[in-house]
């Protein structure tokens, strides 16, 4: 399940926007996201999230969700 998050506040950093989006995801789905799809202008590192740049996501939009393959890889390691 993915959650779409939009925040175009110029005074906020991408990390702040992601922090708010992650908190909303946790509140809505009662679990923590492990992947976020972003536009290249919003590319960043965020602890606990695999931030992936994809061309079809517009700037200031963040698509948070869970990728089962990331969970399986962590369990195997």
PDB file of N, CA, C and O in Angstrom:
ATOM      1  N   UNK A   1       0.847  -1.169   0.000  1.00  0.00           N
ATOM      2  CA  UNK A   1       0.000   0.000   0.000  1.00  0.00           C
ATOM      3  C   UNK A   1       0.894   1.234   0.000  1.00  0.00           C
ATOM      4  O   UNK A   1       1.827   1.315   0.780  1.00  0.00           O
ATOM      5  N   UNK A   2       0.607   2.183  -0.856  1.00  0.00           N
ATOM      6  CA  UNK A   2       1.375   3.418  -0.931  1.00  0.00           C
ATOM      7  C   UNK A   2       0.543   4.597  -0.438  1.00  0.00           C
ATOM      8  O   UNK A   2      -0.678   4.610  -0.567  1.00  0.00           O
ATOM      9  N   UNK A   3       1.230   5.573   0.108  1.00  0.00           N
ATOM     10  CA  UNK A   3       0.620   6.817   0.545  1.00  0.00           C
ATOM     11  C   UNK A   3       1.237   7.938  -0.276  1.00  0.00           C
ATOM     12  O   UNK A   3       2.465   8.064  -0.339  1.00  0.00           O
ATOM     13  N   UNK A   4       0.415   8.718  -0.928  1.00  0.00           N
ATOM     14  CA  UNK A   4       0.896   9.882  -1.668  1.00  0.00           C
ATOM     15  C   UNK A   4       0.950  11.086  -0.752  1.00  0.00           C
ATOM     16  O   UNK A   4       0.001  11.355  -0.009  1.00  0.00           O
ATOM     17  N   UNK A   5       2.071  11.802  -0.771  1.00  0.00           N
ATOM     18  CA  UNK A   5       2.261  12.963   0.092  1.00  0.00           C
ATOM     19  C   UNK A   5       2.753  14.119  -0.757  1.00  0.00           C
ATOM     20  O   UNK A   5       3.676  13.967  -1.551  1.00  0.00           O
ATOM     21  N   UNK A   6       2.126  15.280  -0.589  1.00  0.00           N
ATOM     22  CA  UNK A   6       2.528  16.474  -1.338  1.00  0.00           C
ATOM     23  C   UNK A   6       2.869  17.577  -0.349  1.00  0.00           C
ATOM     24  O   UNK A   6       2.097  17.852   0.581  1.00  0.00           O
ATOM     25  N   UNK A   7       4.015  18.201  -0.538  1.00  0.00           N
ATOM     26  CA  UNK A   7       4.412  19.338   0.296  1.00  0.00           C
ATOM     27  C   UNK A   7       5.345  20.221  -0.528  1.00  0.00           C
ATOM     28  O   UNK A   7       6.455  19.836  -0.834  1.00  0.00           O
ATOM     29  N   UNK A   8       4.870  21.402  -0.873  1.00  0.00           N
ATOM     30  CA  UNK A   8       5.699  22.311  -1.663  1.00  0.00           C
ATOM     31  C   UNK A   8       6.166  23.525  -0.852  1.00  0.00           C
ATOM     32  O   UNK A   8       6.522  24.553  -1.410  1.00  0.00           O
ATOM     33  N   UNK A   9       6.201  23.374   0.464  1.00  0.00           N
ATOM     34  CA  UNK A   9       6.648  24.453   1.334  1.00  0.00           C
ATOM     35  C   UNK A   9       8.129  24.740   1.080  1.00  0.00           C
ATOM     36  O   UNK A   9       8.976  23.881   1.344  1.00  0.00           O
ATOM     37  N   UNK A  10       8.471  25.930   0.577  1.00  0.00           N
ATOM     38  CA  UNK A  10       9.870  26.201   0.226  1.00  0.00           C
ATOM     39  C   UNK A  10      10.814  26.300   1.426  1.00  0.00           C
ATOM     40  O   UNK A  10      12.006  26.102   1.288  1.00  0.00           O
ATOM     41  N   UNK A  11      10.297  26.587   2.605  1.00  0.00           N
ATOM     42  CA  UNK A  11      11.149  26.737   3.791  1.00  0.00           C
ATOM     43  C   UNK A  11      11.512  25.405   4.444  1.00  0.00           C
ATOM     44  O   UNK A  11      12.358  25.371   5.318  1.00  0.00           O
ATOM     45  N   UNK A  12      10.876  24.325   4.026  1.00  0.00           N
ATOM     46  CA  UNK A  12      11.161  23.008   4.595  1.00  0.00           C
ATOM     47  C   UNK A  12      12.182  22.274   3.737  1.00  0.00           C
ATOM     48  O   UNK A  12      12.144  22.345   2.507  1.00  0.00           O
ATOM     49  N   UNK A  13      13.055  21.533   4.402  1.00  0.00           N
ATOM     50  CA  UNK A  13      13.995  20.683   3.665  1.00  0.00           C
ATOM     51  C   UNK A  13      13.258  19.419   3.214  1.00  0.00           C
ATOM     52  O   UNK A  13      12.186  19.085   3.738  1.00  0.00           O
ATOM     53  N   UNK A  14      13.850  18.715   2.272  1.00  0.00           N
ATOM     54  CA  UNK A  14      13.267  17.448   1.822  1.00  0.00           C
ATOM     55  C   UNK A  14      13.197  16.474   2.996  1.00  0.00           C
ATOM     56  O   UNK A  14      12.216  15.745   3.150  1.00  0.00           O
ATOM     57  N   UNK A  15      14.208  16.483   3.858  1.00  0.00           N
ATOM     58  CA  UNK A  15      14.210  15.593   5.026  1.00  0.00           C
ATOM     59  C   UNK A  15      13.031  15.891   5.954  1.00  0.00           C
ATOM     60  O   UNK A  15      12.403  14.959   6.473  1.00  0.00           O
ATOM     61  N   UNK A  16      12.707  17.149   6.165  1.00  0.00           N
ATOM     62  CA  UNK A  16      11.558  17.506   7.000  1.00  0.00           C
ATOM     63  C   UNK A  16      10.256  17.025   6.369  1.00  0.00           C
ATOM     64  O   UNK A  16       9.368  16.525   7.066  1.00  0.00           O
ATOM     65  N   UNK A  17      10.158  17.184   5.055  1.00  0.00           N
ATOM     66  CA  UNK A  17       8.955  16.739   4.355  1.00  0.00           C
ATOM     67  C   UNK A  17       8.802  15.223   4.471  1.00  0.00           C
ATOM     68  O   UNK A  17       7.705  14.711   4.707  1.00  0.00           O
ATOM     69  N   UNK A  18       9.929  14.502   4.313  1.00  0.00           N
ATOM     70  CA  UNK A  18       9.886  13.046   4.437  1.00  0.00           C
ATOM     71  C   UNK A  18       9.524  12.622   5.856  1.00  0.00           C
ATOM     72  O   UNK A  18       8.773  11.663   6.050  1.00  0.00           O
ATOM     73  N   UNK A  19      10.060  13.317   6.840  1.00  0.00           N
ATOM     74  CA  UNK A  19       9.753  12.994   8.232  1.00  0.00           C
ATOM     75  C   UNK A  19       8.252  13.084   8.493  1.00  0.00           C
ATOM     76  O   UNK A  19       7.658  12.197   9.099  1.00  0.00           O
ATOM     77  N   UNK A  20       7.632  14.142   8.007  1.00  0.00           N
ATOM     78  CA  UNK A  20       6.188  14.311   8.177  1.00  0.00           C
ATOM     79  C   UNK A  20       5.413  13.239   7.415  1.00  0.00           C
ATOM     80  O   UNK A  20       4.422  12.705   7.911  1.00  0.00           O
ATOM     81  N   UNK A  21       5.873  12.926   6.224  1.00  0.00           N
ATOM     82  CA  UNK A  21       5.206  11.899   5.414  1.00  0.00           C
ATOM     83  C   UNK A  21       5.309  10.529   6.080  1.00  0.00           C
ATOM     84  O   UNK A  21       4.337   9.768   6.115  1.00  0.00           O
ATOM     85  N   UNK A  22       6.470  10.201   6.625  1.00  0.00           N
ATOM     86  CA  UNK A  22       6.654   8.918   7.307  1.00  0.00           C
ATOM     87  C   UNK A  22       5.737   8.837   8.529  1.00  0.00           C
ATOM     88  O   UNK A  22       5.098   7.806   8.775  1.00  0.00           O
ATOM     89  N   UNK A  23       5.640   9.915   9.290  1.00  0.00           N
ATOM     90  CA  UNK A  23       4.759   9.922  10.468  1.00  0.00           C
ATOM     91  C   UNK A  23       3.306   9.714  10.067  1.00  0.00           C
ATOM     92  O   UNK A  23       2.564   8.990  10.734  1.00  0.00           O
ATOM     93  N   UNK A  24       2.894  10.329   8.977  1.00  0.00           N
ATOM     94  CA  UNK A  24       1.510  10.149   8.497  1.00  0.00           C
ATOM     95  C   UNK A  24       1.281   8.715   8.054  1.00  0.00           C
ATOM     96  O   UNK A  24       0.233   8.122   8.327  1.00  0.00           O
ATOM     97  N   UNK A  25       2.261   8.124   7.367  1.00  0.00           N
ATOM     98  CA  UNK A  25       2.149   6.735   6.920  1.00  0.00           C
ATOM     99  C   UNK A  25       1.984   5.817   8.126  1.00  0.00           C
ATOM    100  O   UNK A  25       1.123   4.940   8.141  1.00  0.00           O
ATOM    101  N   UNK A  26       2.806   6.033   9.153  1.00  0.00           N
ATOM    102  CA  UNK A  26       2.726   5.202  10.360  1.00  0.00           C
ATOM    103  C   UNK A  26       1.361   5.338  11.037  1.00  0.00           C
ATOM    104  O   UNK A  26       0.785   4.348  11.482  1.00  0.00           O
ATOM    105  N   UNK A  27       0.852   6.559  11.107  1.00  0.00           N
ATOM    106  CA  UNK A  27      -0.443   6.789  11.733  1.00  0.00           C
ATOM    107  C   UNK A  27      -1.573   6.127  10.948  1.00  0.00           C
ATOM    108  O   UNK A  27      -2.508   5.570  11.529  1.00  0.00           O
ATOM    109  N   UNK A  28      -1.481   6.154   9.647  1.00  0.00           N
ATOM    110  CA  UNK A  28      -2.552   5.612   8.802  1.00  0.00           C
ATOM    111  C   UNK A  28      -2.519   4.092   8.693  1.00  0.00           C
ATOM    112  O   UNK A  28      -3.557   3.442   8.745  1.00  0.00           O
ATOM    113  N   UNK A  29      -1.313   3.508   8.532  1.00  0.00           N
ATOM    114  CA  UNK A  29      -1.211   2.078   8.265  1.00  0.00           C
ATOM    115  C   UNK A  29      -0.647   1.253   9.425  1.00  0.00           C
ATOM    116  O   UNK A  29      -0.512   0.033   9.306  1.00  0.00           O
ATOM    117  N   UNK A  30      -0.270   1.896  10.506  1.00  0.00           N
ATOM    118  CA  UNK A  30       0.280   1.220  11.695  1.00  0.00           C
ATOM    119  C   UNK A  30       1.528   0.395  11.386  1.00  0.00           C
ATOM    120  O   UNK A  30       1.752  -0.649  11.988  1.00  0.00           O
ATOM    121  N   UNK A  31       2.318   0.847  10.447  1.00  0.00           N
ATOM    122  CA  UNK A  31       3.609   0.249  10.143  1.00  0.00           C
ATOM    123  C   UNK A  31       4.493   1.312   9.509  1.00  0.00           C
ATOM    124  O   UNK A  31       4.022   2.366   9.100  1.00  0.00           O
ATOM    125  N   UNK A  32       5.782   1.031   9.449  1.00  0.00           N
ATOM    126  CA  UNK A  32       6.747   1.993   8.935  1.00  0.00           C
ATOM    127  C   UNK A  32       7.043   1.711   7.466  1.00  0.00           C
ATOM    128  O   UNK A  32       7.297   0.558   7.109  1.00  0.00           O
ATOM    129  N   UNK A  33       7.034   2.743   6.620  1.00  0.00           N
ATOM    130  CA  UNK A  33       7.381   2.520   5.208  1.00  0.00           C
ATOM    131  C   UNK A  33       8.869   2.209   5.078  1.00  0.00           C
ATOM    132  O   UNK A  33       9.673   2.611   5.923  1.00  0.00           O
ATOM    133  N   UNK A  34       9.231   1.496   4.010  1.00  0.00           N
ATOM    134  CA  UNK A  34      10.648   1.222   3.781  1.00  0.00           C
ATOM    135  C   UNK A  34      11.122   1.698   2.406  1.00  0.00           C
ATOM    136  O   UNK A  34      12.274   1.532   2.062  1.00  0.00           O
ATOM    137  N   UNK A  35      10.212   2.296   1.630  1.00  0.00           N
ATOM    138  CA  UNK A  35      10.573   2.811   0.312  1.00  0.00           C
ATOM    139  C   UNK A  35       9.806   4.110   0.057  1.00  0.00           C
ATOM    140  O   UNK A  35       8.679   4.284   0.527  1.00  0.00           O
ATOM    141  N   UNK A  36      10.465   5.015  -0.679  1.00  0.00           N
ATOM    142  CA  UNK A  36       9.817   6.266  -1.068  1.00  0.00           C
ATOM    143  C   UNK A  36      10.224   6.598  -2.497  1.00  0.00           C
ATOM    144  O   UNK A  36      11.411   6.620  -2.824  1.00  0.00           O
ATOM    145  N   UNK A  37       9.251   6.844  -3.337  1.00  0.00           N
ATOM    146  CA  UNK A  37       9.483   7.228  -4.725  1.00  0.00           C
ATOM    147  C   UNK A  37       9.437   8.745  -4.809  1.00  0.00           C
ATOM    148  O   UNK A  37       8.495   9.370  -4.310  1.00  0.00           O
ATOM    149  N   UNK A  38      10.468   9.345  -5.424  1.00  0.00           N
ATOM    150  CA  UNK A  38      10.558  10.800  -5.519  1.00  0.00           C
ATOM    151  C   UNK A  38      11.033  11.222  -6.904  1.00  0.00           C
ATOM    152  O   UNK A  38      11.566  10.420  -7.657  1.00  0.00           O
ATOM    153  N   UNK A  39      10.877  12.495  -7.189  1.00  0.00           N
ATOM    154  CA  UNK A  39      11.431  13.102  -8.391  1.00  0.00           C
ATOM    155  C   UNK A  39      12.914  13.369  -8.153  1.00  0.00           C
ATOM    156  O   UNK A  39      13.353  13.501  -7.006  1.00  0.00           O
ATOM    157  N   UNK A  40      13.697  13.494  -9.201  1.00  0.00           N
ATOM    158  CA  UNK A  40      15.135  13.717  -9.084  1.00  0.00           C
ATOM    159  C   UNK A  40      15.481  14.970  -8.270  1.00  0.00           C
ATOM    160  O   UNK A  40      16.481  14.984  -7.559  1.00  0.00           O
ATOM    161  N   UNK A  41      14.647  16.008  -8.325  1.00  0.00           N
ATOM    162  CA  UNK A  41      14.939  17.226  -7.563  1.00  0.00           C
ATOM    163  C   UNK A  41      14.786  17.011  -6.057  1.00  0.00           C
ATOM    164  O   UNK A  41      15.311  17.800  -5.273  1.00  0.00           O
ATOM    165  N   UNK A  42      14.090  15.967  -5.658  1.00  0.00           N
ATOM    166  CA  UNK A  42      13.879  15.676  -4.243  1.00  0.00           C
ATOM    167  C   UNK A  42      14.728  14.508  -3.747  1.00  0.00           C
ATOM    168  O   UNK A  42      14.533  14.026  -2.635  1.00  0.00           O
ATOM    169  N   UNK A  43      15.689  14.079  -4.543  1.00  0.00           N
ATOM    170  CA  UNK A  43      16.542  12.945  -4.158  1.00  0.00           C
ATOM    171  C   UNK A  43      17.337  13.295  -2.904  1.00  0.00           C
ATOM    172  O   UNK A  43      17.907  14.385  -2.792  1.00  0.00           O
ATOM    173  N   UNK A  44      17.346  12.374  -1.958  1.00  0.00           N
ATOM    174  CA  UNK A  44      18.051  12.570  -0.701  1.00  0.00           C
ATOM    175  C   UNK A  44      18.271  11.217  -0.043  1.00  0.00           C
ATOM    176  O   UNK A  44      17.760  10.205  -0.521  1.00  0.00           O
ATOM    177  N   UNK A  45      18.996  11.218   1.044  1.00  0.00           N
ATOM    178  CA  UNK A  45      19.147  10.016   1.865  1.00  0.00           C
ATOM    179  C   UNK A  45      18.296  10.207   3.107  1.00  0.00           C
ATOM    180  O   UNK A  45      18.263  11.298   3.680  1.00  0.00           O
ATOM    181  N   UNK A  46      17.599   9.153   3.503  1.00  0.00           N
ATOM    182  CA  UNK A  46      16.774   9.223   4.701  1.00  0.00           C
ATOM    183  C   UNK A  46      16.874   7.876   5.401  1.00  0.00           C
ATOM    184  O   UNK A  46      16.572   6.836   4.790  1.00  0.00           O
ATOM    185  N   UNK A  47      17.318   7.881   6.635  1.00  0.00           N
ATOM    186  CA  UNK A  47      17.547   6.640   7.377  1.00  0.00           C
ATOM    187  C   UNK A  47      16.272   5.793   7.441  1.00  0.00           C
ATOM    188  O   UNK A  47      15.208   6.281   7.798  1.00  0.00           O
ATOM    189  N   UNK A  48      16.427   4.532   7.055  1.00  0.00           N
ATOM    190  CA  UNK A  48      15.311   3.600   7.115  1.00  0.00           C
ATOM    191  C   UNK A  48      14.468   3.542   5.859  1.00  0.00           C
ATOM    192  O   UNK A  48      13.557   2.734   5.771  1.00  0.00           O
ATOM    193  N   UNK A  49      14.745   4.433   4.909  1.00  0.00           N
ATOM    194  CA  UNK A  49      13.973   4.471   3.660  1.00  0.00           C
ATOM    195  C   UNK A  49      14.889   4.263   2.463  1.00  0.00           C
ATOM    196  O   UNK A  49      15.970   4.846   2.393  1.00  0.00           O
ATOM    197  N   UNK A  50      14.433   3.455   1.533  1.00  0.00           N
ATOM    198  CA  UNK A  50      15.096   3.328   0.243  1.00  0.00           C
ATOM    199  C   UNK A  50      14.454   4.382  -0.656  1.00  0.00           C
ATOM    200  O   UNK A  50      13.347   4.185  -1.149  1.00  0.00           O
ATOM    201  N   UNK A  51      15.116   5.525  -0.798  1.00  0.00           N
ATOM    202  CA  UNK A  51      14.580   6.628  -1.609  1.00  0.00           C
ATOM    203  C   UNK A  51      14.977   6.374  -3.062  1.00  0.00           C
ATOM    204  O   UNK A  51      16.149   6.331  -3.387  1.00  0.00           O
ATOM    205  N   UNK A  52      13.961   6.208  -3.900  1.00  0.00           N
ATOM    206  CA  UNK A  52      14.182   5.877  -5.313  1.00  0.00           C
ATOM    207  C   UNK A  52      13.704   7.011  -6.206  1.00  0.00           C
ATOM    208  O   UNK A  52      12.581   7.489  -6.074  1.00  0.00           O
ATOM    209  N   UNK A  53      14.549   7.413  -7.117  1.00  0.00           N
ATOM    210  CA  UNK A  53      14.186   8.458  -8.087  1.00  0.00           C
ATOM    211  C   UNK A  53      13.490   7.791  -9.267  1.00  0.00           C
ATOM    212  O   UNK A  53      14.017   6.845  -9.855  1.00  0.00           O
ATOM    213  N   UNK A  54      12.306   8.289  -9.583  1.00  0.00           N
ATOM    214  CA  UNK A  54      11.552   7.802 -10.738  1.00  0.00           C
ATOM    215  C   UNK A  54      11.039   9.019 -11.505  1.00  0.00           C
ATOM    216  O   UNK A  54      10.695  10.033 -10.924  1.00  0.00           O
ATOM    217  N   UNK A  55      11.020   8.906 -12.814  1.00  0.00           N
ATOM    218  CA  UNK A  55      10.671  10.069 -13.637  1.00  0.00           C
ATOM    219  C   UNK A  55       9.193  10.426 -13.616  1.00  0.00           C
ATOM    220  O   UNK A  55       8.831  11.551 -13.924  1.00  0.00           O
ATOM    221  N   UNK A  56       8.326   9.502 -13.227  1.00  0.00           N
ATOM    222  CA  UNK A  56       6.893   9.786 -13.275  1.00  0.00           C
ATOM    223  C   UNK A  56       6.350  10.453 -12.014  1.00  0.00           C
ATOM    224  O   UNK A  56       5.188  10.827 -11.959  1.00  0.00           O
ATOM    225  N   UNK A  57       7.179  10.648 -10.995  1.00  0.00           N
ATOM    226  CA  UNK A  57       6.752  11.361  -9.790  1.00  0.00           C
ATOM    227  C   UNK A  57       7.136  12.828  -9.954  1.00  0.00           C
ATOM    228  O   UNK A  57       8.263  13.153 -10.301  1.00  0.00           O
ATOM    229  N   UNK A  58       6.182  13.700  -9.703  1.00  0.00           N
ATOM    230  CA  UNK A  58       6.414  15.133  -9.875  1.00  0.00           C
ATOM    231  C   UNK A  58       7.171  15.698  -8.669  1.00  0.00           C
ATOM    232  O   UNK A  58       7.124  15.123  -7.589  1.00  0.00           O
ATOM    233  N   UNK A  59       7.859  16.831  -8.848  1.00  0.00           N
ATOM    234  CA  UNK A  59       8.552  17.455  -7.721  1.00  0.00           C
ATOM    235  C   UNK A  59       7.597  17.737  -6.556  1.00  0.00           C
ATOM    236  O   UNK A  59       6.415  18.039  -6.761  1.00  0.00           O
ATOM    237  N   UNK A  60       8.115  17.608  -5.353  1.00  0.00           N
ATOM    238  CA  UNK A  60       7.371  17.846  -4.107  1.00  0.00           C
ATOM    239  C   UNK A  60       6.299  16.796  -3.815  1.00  0.00           C
ATOM    240  O   UNK A  60       5.481  16.971  -2.934  1.00  0.00           O
ATOM    241  N   UNK A  61       6.305  15.698  -4.566  1.00  0.00           N
ATOM    242  CA  UNK A  61       5.413  14.576  -4.316  1.00  0.00           C
ATOM    243  C   UNK A  61       6.256  13.409  -3.804  1.00  0.00           C
ATOM    244  O   UNK A  61       7.344  13.156  -4.313  1.00  0.00           O
ATOM    245  N   UNK A  62       5.742  12.707  -2.817  1.00  0.00           N
ATOM    246  CA  UNK A  62       6.458  11.603  -2.197  1.00  0.00           C
ATOM    247  C   UNK A  62       5.500  10.428  -2.087  1.00  0.00           C
ATOM    248  O   UNK A  62       4.412  10.561  -1.523  1.00  0.00           O
ATOM    249  N   UNK A  63       5.885   9.297  -2.639  1.00  0.00           N
ATOM    250  CA  UNK A  63       5.062   8.097  -2.596  1.00  0.00           C
ATOM    251  C   UNK A  63       5.741   7.096  -1.660  1.00  0.00           C
ATOM    252  O   UNK A  63       6.769   6.530  -1.994  1.00  0.00           O
ATOM    253  N   UNK A  64       5.162   6.913  -0.480  1.00  0.00           N
ATOM    254  CA  UNK A  64       5.734   6.031   0.535  1.00  0.00           C
ATOM    255  C   UNK A  64       4.999   4.711   0.565  1.00  0.00           C
ATOM    256  O   UNK A  64       3.770   4.673   0.429  1.00  0.00           O
ATOM    257  N   UNK A  65       5.752   3.646   0.769  1.00  0.00           N
ATOM    258  CA  UNK A  65       5.137   2.325   0.827  1.00  0.00           C
ATOM    259  C   UNK A  65       6.083   1.296   1.399  1.00  0.00           C
ATOM    260  O   UNK A  65       7.117   1.615   1.985  1.00  0.00           O
ATOM    261  N   UNK A  66       5.730   0.039   1.198  1.00  0.00           N
ATOM    262  CA  UNK A  66       6.533  -1.084   1.678  1.00  0.00           C
ATOM    263  C   UNK A  66       6.895  -1.960   0.496  1.00  0.00           C
ATOM    264  O   UNK A  66       6.051  -2.286  -0.315  1.00  0.00           O
ATOM    265  N   UNK A  67       8.161  -2.323   0.412  1.00  0.00           N
ATOM    266  CA  UNK A  67       8.669  -3.219  -0.621  1.00  0.00           C
ATOM    267  C   UNK A  67       9.051  -4.520   0.060  1.00  0.00           C
ATOM    268  O   UNK A  67      10.001  -4.557   0.848  1.00  0.00           O
ATOM    269  N   UNK A  68       8.308  -5.584  -0.230  1.00  0.00           N
ATOM    270  CA  UNK A  68       8.538  -6.882   0.423  1.00  0.00           C
ATOM    271  C   UNK A  68       9.939  -7.419   0.126  1.00  0.00           C
ATOM    272  O   UNK A  68      10.523  -8.096   0.965  1.00  0.00           O
ATOM    273  N   UNK A  69      10.492  -7.144  -1.037  1.00  0.00           N
ATOM    274  CA  UNK A  69      11.810  -7.662  -1.375  1.00  0.00           C
ATOM    275  C   UNK A  69      12.886  -7.075  -0.464  1.00  0.00           C
ATOM    276  O   UNK A  69      13.887  -7.723  -0.179  1.00  0.00           O
ATOM    277  N   UNK A  70      12.694  -5.854   0.016  1.00  0.00           N
ATOM    278  CA  UNK A  70      13.640  -5.258   0.960  1.00  0.00           C
ATOM    279  C   UNK A  70      13.584  -5.985   2.299  1.00  0.00           C
ATOM    280  O   UNK A  70      14.597  -6.186   2.956  1.00  0.00           O
ATOM    281  N   UNK A  71      12.381  -6.382   2.708  1.00  0.00           N
ATOM    282  CA  UNK A  71      12.225  -7.121   3.957  1.00  0.00           C
ATOM    283  C   UNK A  71      12.857  -8.501   3.866  1.00  0.00           C
ATOM    284  O   UNK A  71      13.530  -8.951   4.782  1.00  0.00           O
ATOM    285  N   UNK A  72      12.667  -9.171   2.746  1.00  0.00           N
ATOM    286  CA  UNK A  72      13.236 -10.510   2.558  1.00  0.00           C
ATOM    287  C   UNK A  72      14.753 -10.451   2.539  1.00  0.00           C
ATOM    288  O   UNK A  72      15.424 -11.320   3.089  1.00  0.00           O
ATOM    289  N   UNK A  73      15.322  -9.412   1.926  1.00  0.00           N
ATOM    290  CA  UNK A  73      16.763  -9.253   1.877  1.00  0.00           C
ATOM    291  C   UNK A  73      17.348  -9.001   3.259  1.00  0.00           C
ATOM    292  O   UNK A  73      18.416  -9.498   3.598  1.00  0.00           O
ATOM    293  N   UNK A  74      16.634  -8.246   4.092  1.00  0.00           N
ATOM    294  CA  UNK A  74      17.106  -7.960   5.438  1.00  0.00           C
ATOM    295  C   UNK A  74      17.046  -9.228   6.299  1.00  0.00           C
ATOM    296  O   UNK A  74      17.926  -9.448   7.137  1.00  0.00           O
ATOM    297  N   UNK A  75      16.045 -10.052   6.095  1.00  0.00           N
ATOM    298  CA  UNK A  75      15.926 -11.282   6.875  1.00  0.00           C
ATOM    299  C   UNK A  75      16.996 -12.276   6.473  1.00  0.00           C
ATOM    300  O   UNK A  75      17.499 -13.041   7.305  1.00  0.00           O
ATOM    301  N   UNK A  76      17.379 -12.313   5.208  1.00  0.00           N
ATOM    302  CA  UNK A  76      18.385 -13.254   4.720  1.00  0.00           C
ATOM    303  C   UNK A  76      19.794 -12.872   5.207  1.00  0.00           C
ATOM    304  O   UNK A  76      20.647 -13.724   5.355  1.00  0.00           O
ATOM    305  N   UNK A  77      19.990 -11.576   5.434  1.00  0.00           N
ATOM    306  CA  UNK A  77      21.322 -11.102   5.872  1.00  0.00           C
ATOM    307  C   UNK A  77      21.577 -11.318   7.305  1.00  0.00           C
ATOM    308  O   UNK A  77      21.540 -11.986   8.087  1.00  0.00           O
TER     309      UNK A  77
END
